[in-house]
Structure formats: structure tokens, C-alpha cells
Coordinates of C-alpha atoms in Angstrom, one line a residue:
M1 CA 4.5 -16.6 29.9
R2 CA 5.3 -13.2 28.6
I3 CA 8.6 -12.8 26.8
K4 CA 10.3 -9.5 27.8
W5 CA 11.6 -7.3 25.0
F6 CA 9.1 -8.6 22.4
S7 CA 7.4 -5.3 23.0
L8 CA 10.3 -3.6 21.1
V9 CA 9.6 -5.8 18.1
R10 CA 5.9 -4.8 18.1
I11 CA 6.8 -1.1 18.6
T12 CA 9.3 -1.2 15.8
G13 CA 6.6 -2.6 13.4
V14 CA 4.1 0.1 14.2
L15 CA 6.6 2.9 14.1
L16 CA 7.8 1.8 10.6
V17 CA 4.2 1.8 9.4
L18 CA 3.1 5.1 10.9
T19 CA 6.2 6.8 9.7
Y20 CA 5.6 5.5 6.2
H21 CA 2.0 6.6 6.2
F22 CA 2.7 10.1 7.7
F23 CA 5.8 10.8 5.6
Q24 CA 5.4 8.6 2.6
A25 CA 7.5 10.7 0.3
K26 CA 10.5 10.7 2.7
F27 CA 10.3 7.3 4.4
T28 CA 9.4 5.4 1.3
G29 CA 9.9 1.8 2.5
G30 CA 8.2 1.9 5.9
F31 CA 5.6 -0.5 4.7
I32 CA 8.0 -3.3 5.8
G33 CA 6.6 -2.7 9.3
V34 CA 3.8 -5.0 8.2
D35 CA 6.3 -7.7 7.5
V36 CA 7.7 -7.3 11.0
F37 CA 4.2 -7.9 12.3
F38 CA 3.7 -10.9 10.0
T39 CA 7.0 -12.5 11.1
F40 CA 6.3 -11.9 14.8
S41 CA 2.8 -13.4 14.5
G42 CA 4.1 -16.5 12.8
F43 CA 6.7 -16.9 15.5
L44 CA 4.5 -16.3 18.4
I45 CA 1.5 -18.4 17.2
T46 CA 3.6 -21.4 16.3
A47 CA 5.8 -21.2 19.5
L48 CA 2.5 -21.3 21.5
M49 CA 1.3 -24.2 19.5
V50 CA 4.4 -26.1 20.3
D51 CA 4.0 -25.2 24.0
E52 CA 0.4 -26.4 24.1
F53 CA 1.2 -29.7 22.4
A54 CA 4.2 -30.3 24.7
E55 CA 2.0 -29.7 27.8
S56 CA -1.2 -31.5 26.8
N57 CA -0.2 -33.7 23.8
Q58 CA -2.9 -32.0 21.7
F59 CA -3.8 -28.8 19.9
R60 CA -7.3 -27.4 20.5
L61 CA -8.3 -25.8 17.2
L62 CA -11.6 -24.2 18.3
A63 CA -9.9 -22.6 21.3
F64 CA -7.2 -21.3 19.0
Y65 CA -9.8 -19.7 16.6
G66 CA -11.6 -18.3 19.6
R67 CA -8.6 -16.5 21.0
R68 CA -7.8 -15.1 17.6
F69 CA -11.4 -13.9 17.2
Y70 CA -11.4 -12.0 20.5
R71 CA -8.1 -10.4 19.8
I72 CA -8.8 -9.4 16.2
V73 CA -12.5 -8.7 15.7
P74 CA -13.6 -6.4 18.6
P75 CA -11.0 -3.6 17.9
L76 CA -11.7 -3.9 14.2
F77 CA -15.4 -3.5 14.7
L78 CA -14.8 -0.6 17.0
A79 CA -12.5 1.1 14.5
V80 CA -15.1 0.8 11.7
I81 CA -18.1 2.1 13.6
L82 CA -16.1 5.0 15.1
V83 CA -14.5 6.1 11.9
L84 CA -17.7 6.2 9.8
P85 CA -19.3 9.2 11.6
M86 CA -16.0 11.1 11.2
T87 CA -16.3 11.1 7.4
V88 CA -18.5 14.2 7.7
L89 CA -15.2 16.1 8.1
V90 CA -14.0 15.3 4.5
D91 CA -15.3 15.5 1.0
H92 CA -18.1 13.1 0.0
D93 CA -15.6 11.4 -2.4
F94 CA -13.8 9.8 0.5
V95 CA -16.8 7.5 1.3
T96 CA -17.0 6.3 -2.3
N97 CA -18.0 2.6 -2.2
I98 CA -17.6 2.7 1.6
G99 CA -20.2 -0.2 2.0
W100 CA -18.0 -2.6 0.0
Q101 CA -14.9 -1.4 2.0
V102 CA -16.6 -2.1 5.3
A103 CA -17.8 -5.5 4.1
A104 CA -14.4 -6.4 2.9
A105 CA -12.7 -5.3 6.2
L106 CA -15.2 -7.2 8.4
G107 CA -15.1 -10.2 6.1
F108 CA -11.3 -10.2 6.0
T109 CA -11.1 -10.0 2.2
T110 CA -9.8 -6.4 1.9
N111 CA -6.6 -7.6 0.2
Y112 CA -8.5 -9.2 -2.7
F113 CA -11.0 -6.3 -2.8
E114 CA -8.1 -3.9 -3.3
I115 CA -6.6 -6.0 -6.0
A116 CA -9.9 -6.1 -7.8
T117 CA -10.5 -2.4 -7.5
G118 CA -6.9 -1.2 -8.2
G119 CA -6.4 0.1 -4.6
S120 CA -3.1 1.0 -3.1
Y121 CA -1.5 3.1 -0.3
E122 CA 0.0 5.0 -3.2
T123 CA -3.2 5.3 -5.2
K124 CA -3.6 8.0 -7.8
F125 CA -7.1 8.7 -6.6
I126 CA -9.0 9.0 -3.3
P127 CA -7.4 6.5 -0.8
H128 CA -9.7 3.9 0.7
L129 CA -10.3 4.4 4.4
F130 CA -9.9 0.8 5.2
V131 CA -7.2 -0.2 2.7
H132 CA -4.9 -1.0 5.6
T133 CA -7.1 -3.9 6.7
W134 CA -5.6 -5.9 3.8
S135 CA -2.9 -7.1 6.3
L136 CA -5.7 -8.4 8.7
A137 CA -7.1 -10.4 5.8
V138 CA -3.7 -12.0 5.0
E139 CA -3.2 -12.6 8.8
M140 CA -6.7 -14.2 9.2
H141 CA -6.1 -16.4 6.1
F142 CA -2.8 -17.5 7.7
Y143 CA -4.5 -18.3 11.1
L144 CA -7.2 -20.3 9.4
L145 CA -4.8 -22.3 7.3
W146 CA -2.0 -22.8 9.9
G147 CA -4.4 -23.5 12.7
L148 CA -6.1 -26.3 10.7
T149 CA -2.7 -27.6 9.6
A150 CA -1.4 -27.7 13.2
S151 CA -4.6 -29.6 14.3
L152 CA -4.1 -32.2 11.6
V153 CA -0.4 -32.5 12.3
A154 CA -1.1 -32.9 16.0
K155 CA -3.5 -35.8 15.4
M156 CA -1.1 -37.4 13.0
S157 CA 1.8 -37.1 15.4
R158 CA -0.1 -38.7 18.2
Y159 CA -1.2 -41.5 15.9
R160 CA 2.3 -42.3 14.7
S161 CA 4.1 -42.0 18.1
A162 CA 4.4 -44.4 21.0
S163 CA 4.9 -41.7 23.6
A164 CA 4.2 -38.0 24.2
D165 CA 7.9 -37.1 23.8
E166 CA 8.1 -38.8 20.5
A167 CA 4.8 -37.2 19.4
L168 CA 6.3 -33.7 20.2
V169 CA 9.4 -34.5 18.1
Q170 CA 7.1 -35.6 15.2
F171 CA 4.9 -32.5 15.7
R172 CA 7.9 -30.2 15.4
K173 CA 9.4 -32.0 12.4
L174 CA 6.2 -32.0 10.4
L175 CA 5.4 -28.4 11.2
I176 CA 8.9 -27.1 10.3
T177 CA 8.9 -29.1 7.0
L178 CA 5.5 -27.6 6.0
A179 CA 6.4 -24.1 7.1
T180 CA 9.6 -24.3 5.1
L181 CA 7.8 -25.5 2.0
L182 CA 5.1 -22.8 2.3
A183 CA 7.6 -20.0 3.0
T184 CA 9.6 -21.1 -0.1
G185 CA 6.5 -21.4 -2.3
S186 CA 5.1 -18.0 -1.2
F187 CA 8.4 -16.2 -1.7
L188 CA 8.9 -17.7 -5.2
A189 CA 5.4 -16.8 -6.1
M190 CA 6.1 -13.1 -5.2
N191 CA 9.5 -13.1 -6.8
L192 CA 8.3 -14.5 -10.1
G193 CA 4.9 -12.8 -10.0
A194 CA 6.4 -9.3 -9.7
V195 CA 8.3 -9.7 -13.0
G196 CA 6.9 -7.4 -15.7
L197 CA 4.6 -5.5 -13.3
T198 CA 4.4 -1.7 -13.2
D199 CA 1.8 -1.8 -10.3
F200 CA 3.0 -4.2 -7.6
S201 CA -0.2 -4.1 -5.5
P202 CA -1.4 -7.5 -6.7
V203 CA 1.7 -9.4 -5.4
Y204 CA 1.9 -7.1 -2.3
F205 CA -1.7 -7.7 -1.2
S206 CA -2.1 -11.3 -2.1
S207 CA -2.3 -13.9 0.7
V208 CA -0.5 -16.4 -1.6
T209 CA 2.5 -14.2 -2.4
H210 CA 2.8 -12.2 0.9
S211 CA 2.5 -15.0 3.5
F212 CA 6.2 -16.1 3.5
P213 CA 7.0 -13.8 6.5
F214 CA 4.5 -15.7 8.6
F215 CA 6.1 -19.1 7.7
I216 CA 9.6 -17.8 8.3
G217 CA 8.4 -16.7 11.7
C218 CA 6.9 -20.2 12.2
V219 CA 10.2 -21.9 11.5
L220 CA 11.9 -19.6 14.1
G221 CA 9.1 -20.3 16.6
I222 CA 9.5 -24.0 16.2
L223 CA 13.3 -23.9 16.6
S224 CA 13.7 -21.3 19.4
G225 CA 10.3 -21.7 21.1
I226 CA 9.1 -20.0 24.3
R227 CA 8.8 -22.6 27.1
Y228 CA 9.9 -25.6 25.2
Q229 CA 13.1 -24.8 23.3
L230 CA 15.2 -27.3 21.3
T231 CA 18.3 -28.3 23.2
A232 CA 20.7 -26.3 21.0
F233 CA 18.7 -23.1 21.3
K234 CA 18.3 -23.7 25.0
W235 CA 22.1 -23.9 25.4
V236 CA 22.5 -20.7 23.4
S237 CA 19.9 -18.9 25.6
Q238 CA 21.8 -19.9 28.7
H239 CA 25.2 -19.0 27.5
C240 CA 24.7 -16.1 25.1
P241 CA 26.2 -12.9 26.6
R242 CA 23.7 -10.1 27.3
N243 CA 25.5 -7.7 25.1
V244 CA 25.4 -10.0 22.1
A245 CA 21.6 -10.2 22.4
I246 CA 21.4 -6.4 22.7
G247 CA 23.7 -6.0 19.8
L248 CA 21.7 -8.4 17.6
M249 CA 18.5 -6.4 18.4
I250 CA 20.2 -3.0 17.6
L251 CA 21.7 -4.2 14.4
S252 CA 18.4 -5.7 13.2
F253 CA 16.5 -2.6 14.1
S254 CA 19.1 -0.4 12.3
G255 CA 18.8 -2.7 9.2
L256 CA 15.0 -2.3 9.2
V257 CA 15.3 1.5 9.5
I258 CA 17.8 1.6 6.6
L259 CA 15.5 -0.6 4.5
G260 CA 12.6 1.6 5.4
D261 CA 14.5 4.6 4.1
R262 CA 15.8 2.9 0.9
L263 CA 13.0 0.6 -0.4
K264 CA 10.3 1.9 -2.7
F265 CA 6.9 0.5 -3.4
D266 CA 7.3 0.7 -7.2
R267 CA 10.6 -1.1 -7.5
L268 CA 11.0 -4.7 -8.6
Q269 CA 13.9 -5.3 -6.2
T270 CA 11.6 -4.6 -3.3
Y271 CA 9.6 -7.7 -4.0
Q272 CA 12.5 -9.9 -5.2
Q273 CA 14.9 -9.1 -2.3
G274 CA 13.7 -6.2 -0.1
L275 CA 10.7 -7.8 1.7
L276 CA 12.7 -11.0 2.3
A277 CA 15.5 -9.0 3.8
A278 CA 13.0 -7.2 6.1
T279 CA 11.6 -10.5 7.2
L280 CA 15.0 -12.0 8.0
L281 CA 15.9 -8.8 10.0
A282 CA 12.7 -9.0 11.9
A283 CA 13.4 -12.7 12.7
C284 CA 16.9 -11.7 14.0
M285 CA 15.3 -9.0 16.2
I286 CA 12.8 -11.5 17.5
Y287 CA 15.5 -14.0 18.4
G288 CA 17.6 -11.3 19.9
A289 CA 14.7 -10.4 22.2
R290 CA 14.2 -14.1 23.0
L291 CA 17.8 -14.3 24.1
L292 CA 17.7 -11.1 26.0
H293 CA 14.7 -12.3 28.0
D294 CA 16.7 -15.2 29.4
Q295 CA 19.7 -13.0 30.1
T296 CA 17.7 -10.4 32.1
P297 CA 15.8 -12.4 34.8
T298 CA 15.8 -9.6 37.3
I299 CA 15.0 -6.7 34.9
S300 CA 11.4 -5.8 33.9
E301 CA 10.2 -4.1 30.8
P302 CA 9.4 -0.4 31.3
R303 CA 5.6 0.2 31.7
W304 CA 5.5 2.5 28.7
M305 CA 7.0 -0.2 26.6
T306 CA 4.4 -2.8 27.5
F307 CA 1.7 -0.3 27.1
L308 CA 2.7 0.7 23.5
A309 CA 3.1 -3.0 22.6
D310 CA -0.3 -3.9 24.0
I311 CA -2.1 -1.3 22.0
S312 CA 0.1 -1.6 18.8
Y313 CA -2.5 -3.6 16.9
S314 CA -5.4 -1.2 17.7
V315 CA -3.2 1.8 16.8
Y316 CA -2.6 0.2 13.5
L317 CA -6.3 -0.2 13.0
F318 CA -7.2 3.4 13.9
H319 CA -4.4 5.4 12.5
W320 CA -4.9 5.1 8.8
P321 CA -8.5 6.2 8.4
L322 CA -8.0 9.0 11.0
Y323 CA -4.9 10.2 9.2
V324 CA -6.7 10.2 5.8
I325 CA -9.5 12.3 7.4
F326 CA -7.3 14.7 9.4
S327 CA -4.7 15.2 6.7
H328 CA -7.3 16.7 4.4
R329 CA -8.4 19.2 7.1
M330 CA -5.0 20.4 8.4
S331 CA -1.3 20.4 7.8
N332 CA 0.5 17.1 7.6
W333 CA 2.5 17.5 10.9
V334 CA -0.6 18.5 12.8
A335 CA -2.6 15.6 11.3
A336 CA 0.2 13.1 12.2
I337 CA 0.3 14.3 15.8
L338 CA -3.5 14.4 16.2
T339 CA -3.8 11.0 14.6
T340 CA -1.2 9.4 16.9
G341 CA -2.9 10.9 20.0
V342 CA -6.4 9.9 19.1
S343 CA -5.3 6.4 18.0
I344 CA -3.5 5.8 21.3
G345 CA -6.5 6.9 23.3
L346 CA -9.0 4.8 21.4
S347 CA -6.6 1.8 21.4
A348 CA -6.2 2.0 25.1
L349 CA -10.0 2.0 25.5
S350 CA -10.3 -1.0 23.2
Y351 CA -7.5 -3.1 24.7
Y352 CA -7.9 -2.4 28.4
V353 CA -11.7 -2.1 28.6
L354 CA -13.8 -3.3 25.7
E355 CA -11.9 -6.4 24.7
P356 CA -11.6 -8.0 28.1
V357 CA -15.3 -7.1 29.0
I358 CA -16.4 -8.7 25.7
A359 CA -14.3 -11.8 26.6
G360 CA -16.1 -12.0 30.0
K361 CA -13.1 -10.8 32.0
P362 CA -13.3 -8.2 34.9
V363 CA -11.8 -4.8 34.3
H364 CA -10.4 -2.4 36.9
I365 CA -10.7 1.3 36.0
F366 CA -9.6 3.8 38.6
Q367 CA -10.0 1.3 41.4
C368 CA -13.5 0.4 40.2
N369 CA -14.5 -3.0 39.0
V370 CA -16.2 -3.0 35.6
N371 CA -18.0 -5.9 33.9
W372 CA -20.4 -6.6 31.1
K373 CA -23.4 -6.1 33.3
K374 CA -22.4 -2.5 34.1
L375 CA -21.4 -1.7 30.6
R376 CA -24.2 -3.5 28.8
L377 CA -26.7 -0.7 28.5
P378 CA -24.4 2.2 27.5
T379 CA -22.5 -0.1 25.2
M380 CA -25.6 -1.3 23.4
V381 CA -27.0 2.2 23.1
A382 CA -23.6 3.5 21.6
I383 CA -23.4 0.6 19.2
V384 CA -27.0 1.1 18.0
L385 CA -26.4 4.9 17.5
L386 CA -23.1 4.3 15.7
G387 CA -24.6 1.5 13.7
V388 CA -27.5 3.7 12.5
N389 CA -25.1 6.5 11.6
G390 CA -22.8 4.0 9.8
E391 CA -25.8 2.7 7.8
S392 CA -26.7 6.2 6.7
V393 CA -23.1 6.9 5.6
V394 CA -23.1 3.7 3.6
K395 CA -26.4 4.4 1.9
A396 CA -25.4 7.9 1.0
A397 CA -22.0 6.9 -0.4
P398 CA -21.5 7.5 -4.1
P399 CA -20.6 4.4 -6.2
V400 CA -17.6 6.2 -7.8
S401 CA -15.7 9.3 -7.0
T402 CA -16.1 12.6 -8.9
L403 CA -12.6 12.2 -10.3
E404 CA -13.2 8.6 -11.5
Q405 CA -16.5 9.6 -13.0
N406 CA -14.8 12.5 -14.8
L407 CA -12.2 10.2 -16.2
W408 CA -14.7 7.6 -17.4
I409 CA -16.8 10.2 -19.1
S410 CA -13.8 11.7 -20.8
G411 CA -12.6 8.3 -21.9
I412 CA -16.0 7.5 -23.5
R413 CA -16.1 10.8 -25.3
Q414 CA -12.5 10.3 -26.5
D415 CA -13.4 6.9 -27.9
V416 CA -16.3 8.4 -29.8
N417 CA -14.1 11.2 -31.2
L418 CA -11.5 8.6 -32.2
I419 CA -14.0 6.6 -34.2
Q420 CA -15.2 9.8 -36.0
S421 CA -11.6 11.0 -36.7
T422 CA -10.6 7.6 -38.0
H423 CA -13.6 7.5 -40.3
T424 CA -12.7 10.9 -41.6
A425 CA -9.0 9.9 -42.2
I426 CA -10.0 6.8 -44.1
L427 CA -12.2 8.8 -46.4
A428 CA -9.5 11.4 -46.9
N429 CA -6.9 8.8 -47.9
T430 CA -9.0 7.1 -50.6
G431 CA -8.4 9.9 -53.1
P432 CA -6.6 9.9 -56.4
V433 CA -3.6 7.6 -57.0
T434 CA -0.6 7.9 -59.3
T435 CA -0.1 5.9 -62.5
A436 CA 2.2 3.7 -60.4
G437 CA -0.8 2.7 -58.3
E438 CA 0.5 4.7 -55.2
K439 CA -1.5 7.2 -53.3
T440 CA -0.7 10.9 -53.6
K441 CA 1.6 12.3 -51.0
V442 CA -0.1 12.9 -47.6
H443 CA 0.7 16.3 -46.1
V444 CA 1.1 16.8 -42.3
P445 CA -2.2 18.1 -41.0
T446 CA -2.1 21.5 -39.2
G447 CA -3.2 21.7 -35.6
V448 CA -2.3 20.1 -32.3
S449 CA -2.1 16.4 -31.3
I450 CA -2.1 16.0 -27.5
I451 CA -0.9 12.6 -26.1
G452 CA -1.4 12.3 -22.4
D453 CA -2.1 10.2 -19.3
S454 CA -4.9 10.3 -16.7
V455 CA -4.1 13.9 -15.7
T456 CA -4.8 15.0 -19.3
L457 CA -7.8 12.6 -19.5
G458 CA -9.4 14.4 -16.5
T459 CA -9.3 17.8 -18.3
R460 CA -9.9 16.5 -21.8
D461 CA -13.2 18.2 -22.5
Y462 CA -11.9 21.6 -21.4
L463 CA -8.7 21.2 -23.4
G464 CA -10.6 20.3 -26.5
Q465 CA -12.5 23.6 -26.2
H466 CA -9.6 25.8 -25.3
V467 CA -6.6 24.5 -27.3
A468 CA -7.5 25.4 -30.9
N469 CA -7.7 22.8 -33.6
S470 CA -6.6 20.0 -31.3
T471 CA -7.1 16.2 -30.9
I472 CA -6.5 14.5 -27.6
D473 CA -5.5 10.9 -26.9
A474 CA -5.2 10.3 -23.1
E475 CA -5.3 7.2 -21.0
G476 CA -4.7 6.3 -17.3
D477 CA -1.3 4.9 -16.3
R478 CA 0.2 5.7 -19.7
T479 CA 4.0 5.8 -19.7
M480 CA 6.4 7.3 -22.2
N481 CA 6.9 4.0 -24.1
L482 CA 3.2 3.8 -24.6
A483 CA 3.1 7.4 -25.8
D484 CA 5.7 6.4 -28.4
Q485 CA 3.3 3.7 -29.6
V486 CA 0.4 6.2 -29.9
L487 CA 2.6 8.6 -31.8
I488 CA 3.7 6.0 -34.3
A489 CA 0.1 4.8 -34.8
Q490 CA -1.2 8.3 -35.5
Q491 CA 1.7 8.9 -37.9
R492 CA 0.9 5.7 -39.8
N493 CA -2.8 6.7 -40.0
H494 CA -1.9 10.3 -41.1
R495 CA -3.6 11.7 -38.0
L496 CA -0.6 13.2 -36.2
R497 CA -0.8 16.9 -36.4
Q498 CA 2.0 19.4 -36.9
D499 CA 2.4 20.3 -33.2
V500 CA 2.7 17.3 -30.9
V501 CA 2.2 17.8 -27.1
I502 CA 3.4 14.9 -24.9
C503 CA 1.8 15.2 -21.4
I504 CA 3.4 12.1 -19.9
G505 CA 5.8 11.6 -17.0
T506 CA 4.0 11.2 -13.6
N507 CA 4.3 7.4 -14.2
A508 CA 7.9 7.6 -15.3
L509 CA 9.8 4.3 -15.6
D510 CA 13.5 3.7 -15.0
G511 CA 14.3 3.9 -18.7
Y512 CA 12.7 7.3 -19.3
R513 CA 15.8 8.6 -21.1
V514 CA 15.8 5.8 -23.7
Q515 CA 12.0 6.1 -24.1
I516 CA 12.1 9.8 -24.8
M517 CA 14.9 9.4 -27.3
K518 CA 12.9 6.6 -29.1
L519 CA 10.0 9.0 -29.3
I520 CA 12.1 11.8 -30.7
D521 CA 13.6 9.5 -33.3
A522 CA 10.1 8.1 -34.2
L523 CA 8.8 11.6 -34.9
A524 CA 8.5 12.1 -38.7
P525 CA 9.7 15.3 -40.4
G526 CA 7.3 18.2 -40.5
H527 CA 6.3 18.2 -36.8
R528 CA 7.2 20.2 -33.7
L529 CA 7.4 18.5 -30.3
I530 CA 6.3 19.9 -26.9
F531 CA 7.0 18.1 -23.7
M532 CA 4.8 18.9 -20.7
T533 CA 6.8 18.5 -17.4
P534 CA 5.0 16.2 -14.9
Y535 CA 3.8 17.4 -11.5
N536 CA 3.4 15.4 -8.3
A537 CA 3.0 17.4 -5.0
Q538 CA 4.8 14.6 -3.1
A539 CA 7.6 13.9 -5.5
Q540 CA 11.2 14.2 -4.3
S541 CA 14.2 15.0 -6.4
D542 CA 15.2 11.3 -6.7
W543 CA 11.8 10.3 -8.1
N544 CA 11.8 9.2 -11.8
S545 CA 9.2 11.9 -12.6
S546 CA 11.4 14.6 -11.2
K547 CA 14.5 13.3 -13.0
L548 CA 12.5 13.1 -16.2
A549 CA 11.6 16.8 -16.0
V550 CA 15.2 17.7 -15.5
F551 CA 16.2 15.7 -18.6
E552 CA 13.4 17.2 -20.7
W553 CA 14.8 20.7 -20.0
T554 CA 18.1 19.6 -21.7
L555 CA 16.3 18.7 -25.0
P556 CA 15.6 22.2 -26.6
A557 CA 19.3 23.0 -26.8
K558 CA 19.9 19.8 -28.9
Y559 CA 16.7 19.8 -30.9
K560 CA 15.4 23.1 -32.2
Y561 CA 11.9 21.7 -32.8
V562 CA 11.5 20.8 -29.1
T563 CA 9.8 23.1 -26.6
I564 CA 9.0 22.6 -22.9
A565 CA 5.6 23.3 -21.3
D566 CA 6.5 23.8 -17.6
W567 CA 3.4 22.3 -15.8
E568 CA 5.7 21.3 -12.9
K569 CA 6.4 24.9 -12.1
V570 CA 3.0 26.4 -12.6
A571 CA 1.2 23.6 -10.7
G572 CA 3.6 24.0 -7.8
Q573 CA 2.6 27.7 -7.6
H574 CA -1.1 26.8 -7.2
P575 CA -1.4 24.2 -4.4
A576 CA -5.1 25.1 -3.9
V577 CA -5.9 23.3 -7.2
F578 CA -4.8 20.1 -5.6
A579 CA -6.5 20.5 -2.2
G580 CA -8.2 17.3 -1.2
T581 CA -6.7 15.3 -4.1
D582 CA -3.7 13.0 -4.5
G583 CA -1.5 15.9 -5.4
V584 CA -1.4 14.8 -9.1
H585 CA -4.9 14.9 -10.5
F586 CA -7.3 17.8 -10.4
G587 CA -10.1 16.4 -12.7
G588 CA -13.3 18.4 -12.1
V589 CA -11.5 21.4 -10.5
H590 CA -12.1 24.3 -13.0
A591 CA -9.1 26.3 -11.9
G592 CA -6.9 23.3 -12.7
D593 CA -8.4 23.0 -16.2
V594 CA -7.7 26.6 -16.9
L595 CA -4.1 26.5 -15.7
Y596 CA -3.4 23.3 -17.7
A597 CA -4.8 24.7 -20.9
Q598 CA -2.9 28.0 -20.4
V599 CA 0.4 26.1 -20.0
I600 CA -0.1 24.2 -23.2
N601 CA -1.2 27.3 -25.2
Q602 CA 1.8 29.3 -23.9
A603 CA 4.2 26.5 -25.0
L604 CA 2.5 26.3 -28.4
K605 CA 3.1 30.1 -28.9
V606 CA 6.8 29.5 -28.2
A607 CA 7.0 26.4 -30.4
R608 CA 5.5 28.1 -33.4
T609 CA 8.4 30.5 -33.5
K610 CA 10.7 27.5 -34.0
P611 CA 11.3 25.3 -37.1
C612 CA 9.7 21.9 -37.6
K613 CA 11.7 18.8 -37.7

């Protein structure tokens, strides 16, 4: 039994995700499309479980796993082997560690692989081609757990009941209790686990913290059902006006779009309220579609709607790696359009031809019957050729990207320099003491102290050679409050030089104003302060990094010893420096090294015409 208008739920989910990936800087919360899919999967799977138990007084676990396998694995395998040859279109860095990515995708462990490797859709480095399969991992974990749970509950219900009707009641009661407990536990784990995080990927990717949408869908599936509804829900389905059902779907859809526009991946409220709100709206939309199905017995879904719904899963699989590849070869709009077209074509091939053939079902293509016997030879040849190509791509893939390698080497050299400078400072401060037993007054050393984040770390070697008499302390993911700690530590150890350059801001937190003022207050007399404005090619005016740059420009008027180095402006004038990067880092790109050093040196010239603090 196919429920009409469920297609709109699937289409909504895939549209939210595609819009987020294509226009991440503008539609910042579209990742909730995944929660729409999760909620719908929980609803549909559990409603079908109830139907099966109502009809046969049992639940066939192996048959359930088999259906999930044939629906999930073939298009995933097809996506992997078709994408790998296309990596020739992009820089070699894009296949970094590709073997582990493929293994994680096919082994349904991508979510924990991404947690372990620091992956994210909003990664600061080269995006993983199969990062999006994290959701398949969570979904597969749900199917394994919930299928086994339903099987055990079915056996228990039969054992404890005297009749089939009583067993069905027991089956529903036990499932809804377990689903409610699991949904509550998962949501609380996300809500509490997100506290104190600056990178929310661990709670977003985890099967433990992000499975509550499935179980909320399960509760709805048990209550409203498909064939076998509870009496109260059956009465509502029979008496609910059509316009009410339509209105519920429209309001739910509108709410999801608003959330997609407002939520941000790096905000705590997204994980404490936002994802739950998206899940509840998805549940309302699902129930609205369920009601509308019963109110439109003579109306059929448009063919385009069922087509898009049928291929939505495969479109999700294909679109991300294709978009990553295309977007680094052409403009974003062209890449988005091409990605959508190619994804739909490959998804239709997978859903209407390959998947049914693999499952042993006949296929009709242009009035011709196609079966496995006819497709066996060309399919096997294609798989072998693609497999050989994929193996060569995996073997040739570098273990780390050029940018990551550059950062690691720079970090090691920085640690060596820090040890040497600390040793020198210790020797310098063991000199004569006064009669009172105190050390002689330590003067502020001349030169430049640069305190930066991963952008600075990536160009550290070049800076050290082209910013005279400078020391550099840079670290990935450093925020302004951490820069304050570095500054204080260097002052305490008498290593902070006269001109202090703060190259922090891309990872700006909400309290950036307070953090900057604490840093200014902590700066001892005898120093000048230079703030380097942050640059992110994707940043919008409401991003913290953008607002921080605006605030930094107000400081020189209040503090004569403060100067601004306008990296934001200069970097924006040279987009070629960031070609093929994340729009923030340029480590290893010589032109970027040169520009970065020039901006700092120009600001130092201006700063040295001003007084010290």
C-alpha cells in the first residue's frame, strides 16, 4: 500500500539538503533535511512492522534486513564506483585517504570515521567525497537495532498473549514504550553533549545522539499506522477535512524552510532545540500527508512527484561527491545545475533498472523486457573496469593533503623554535639581582610577536623569513580567548615583543567583543597591537568573523597603539589564491604567502608611526 503525498515529504528532505550543500553560506540550516529523512524512515519502517505483525502475528527479521540491504547497498555501491573515476577532474588532494573513506562508506561507519578524523560539511580543509554517507551509517545502525528489537518484542508479545489481537496490542505498547525511551535518551545525550563544544560534529554525526528523529518517527508510525491504525487515529483520518490536512502540510513545510534559513551548524541552540523542532515539524508533515491520503481517494499523485520521491535516496548519494568535483571546475551555479541533472540521471538508472534487476525482478525499458541474464555480461564487465580504476585511485591516494602536511610541518618547526626561544629566555633572565633579591628590570624586547590560527600556521615558514625579527605562535582552531592566553604567557616569560600581531578571527565566537577587550587590557605597557582582519570567501555579513572585523576597525580611534592589517580586503581582491581551497586557507600557495606577509609588513610600517601603550 503506497501512501499518497508521502512523496512530498521525501522531496522536501532532499531539497533542504541540496540547497544547503549548494548554497551553504545562504541557506545555513538546510542540513535538517537529513532529520526529515530520519523521521520519515522511523515512521515508515515501524508502521510496516505493525502491519506485518497484524497480518501474520510475527515479524520476519531476516526478510526485513534483506529488504533494507537491496534498497540501500546497490545504489551506494554504484555511487562509489562511478565517482572514483571522476576524481581525475580535481586536484590530487581531493582523494586524500580515499581508501578509508570508501571502506567507511561501504562498512556503514562513516559517522564515526568523520568524528575520528575531524570531518565536517563545513570543514576547514578539503571536504571528504563520501562524508554525506554518515547518515546512511546512522540509518543502518537504527535498522539493525530496531529490527532486532521488533523481532524480540514480537516473540514476547505472542508468548504473553492469548490471541492475535491481544498480541498486537502488546506489540504496539512495548514498541511505543521503547521508542519513547530511546528518543528521550538520544535527545538528552545530544542536548547535554553539545554543551561546551566549539565543533559540534561529534554530536551531529553520532548514532547515539542523532537517532532521536528515527524514534520520534517510530512513535508516530505506531500511533497513526498505515493499514492498521489505532481507533482514535482512524476516526481522525475519516473525519478530518481535506483543507486541514493540506494546511498542516503547508505549515510544516514552511516551518522547515524557516528553520533551514535560520539555523546554523555552529550554534548550540541548533542541537538543544533546532533539530528537535525540525523533527517535530517533519512528523507533522508526515501525519498531514497520511490524513490527506485518506481524504483524496480519487486523486493520484502527479507522476513527476512519485518519480522524484523514488529517486530521492539515490540523488542524495550521488549529489555530494559530484558537487565537490564540479564546484572546483566551474562556477557554483553551473556546478549545482550540472550536479542535479547528472544525479537525477544516475539515480533513475539505479532505481528503475539496476536495483530491481539485482533483486531478481523483471524490468521494462522502452517496451523491452530486461533481466539479469541480459544484463549480466555488460554489468560484470563495467563493474570489473570500474573496480580496477577505483583500486588504482585508492592506491595512488596520498595519506594526507598538501595543506594538512604543510600545517603539520609548520607546527613541528614551531615547537622546535619555541623550545629554543624558551631556553634563551631562561638564560637571559638569570642575570644580576638587586640587593633586595629581585631581578633587574626586564625590558620589552624589540621585534614582532605574531599570534595566529591555522591560516598563519600554514604560512609560518614564509612569514618567519619575510617579517623581520619576528616570532610566530600559531595553532589550528585558535580563537580570540586562546590568543589572550598565549599573549599573557609570553608576557610572563618576557618573550612578547614590542609589536604584537593578532591573526585570529576566522573561528570567531559569540563573545568576540569581550574577548578582544580582555586581550587589550591584558597587554602590558611598551607594546603596540596590530589586529589582522579575518577572511572567509563564504562569510556573510551576519557571521561572527565578519562582525569581528567591523568591530576591529573601531579600535584605532579609541586606542592610539592599535593598528588594523586589512587581510579581509586584500584576500578578497585575489580570489585566485583560494582556488581549489576552502576559501580560508592557502597553505602551500606561494602567492598567498606573499600577500599575507605584505599585509603584515604594511601594517607594521603604519604601527611604528604610533606610540606604544
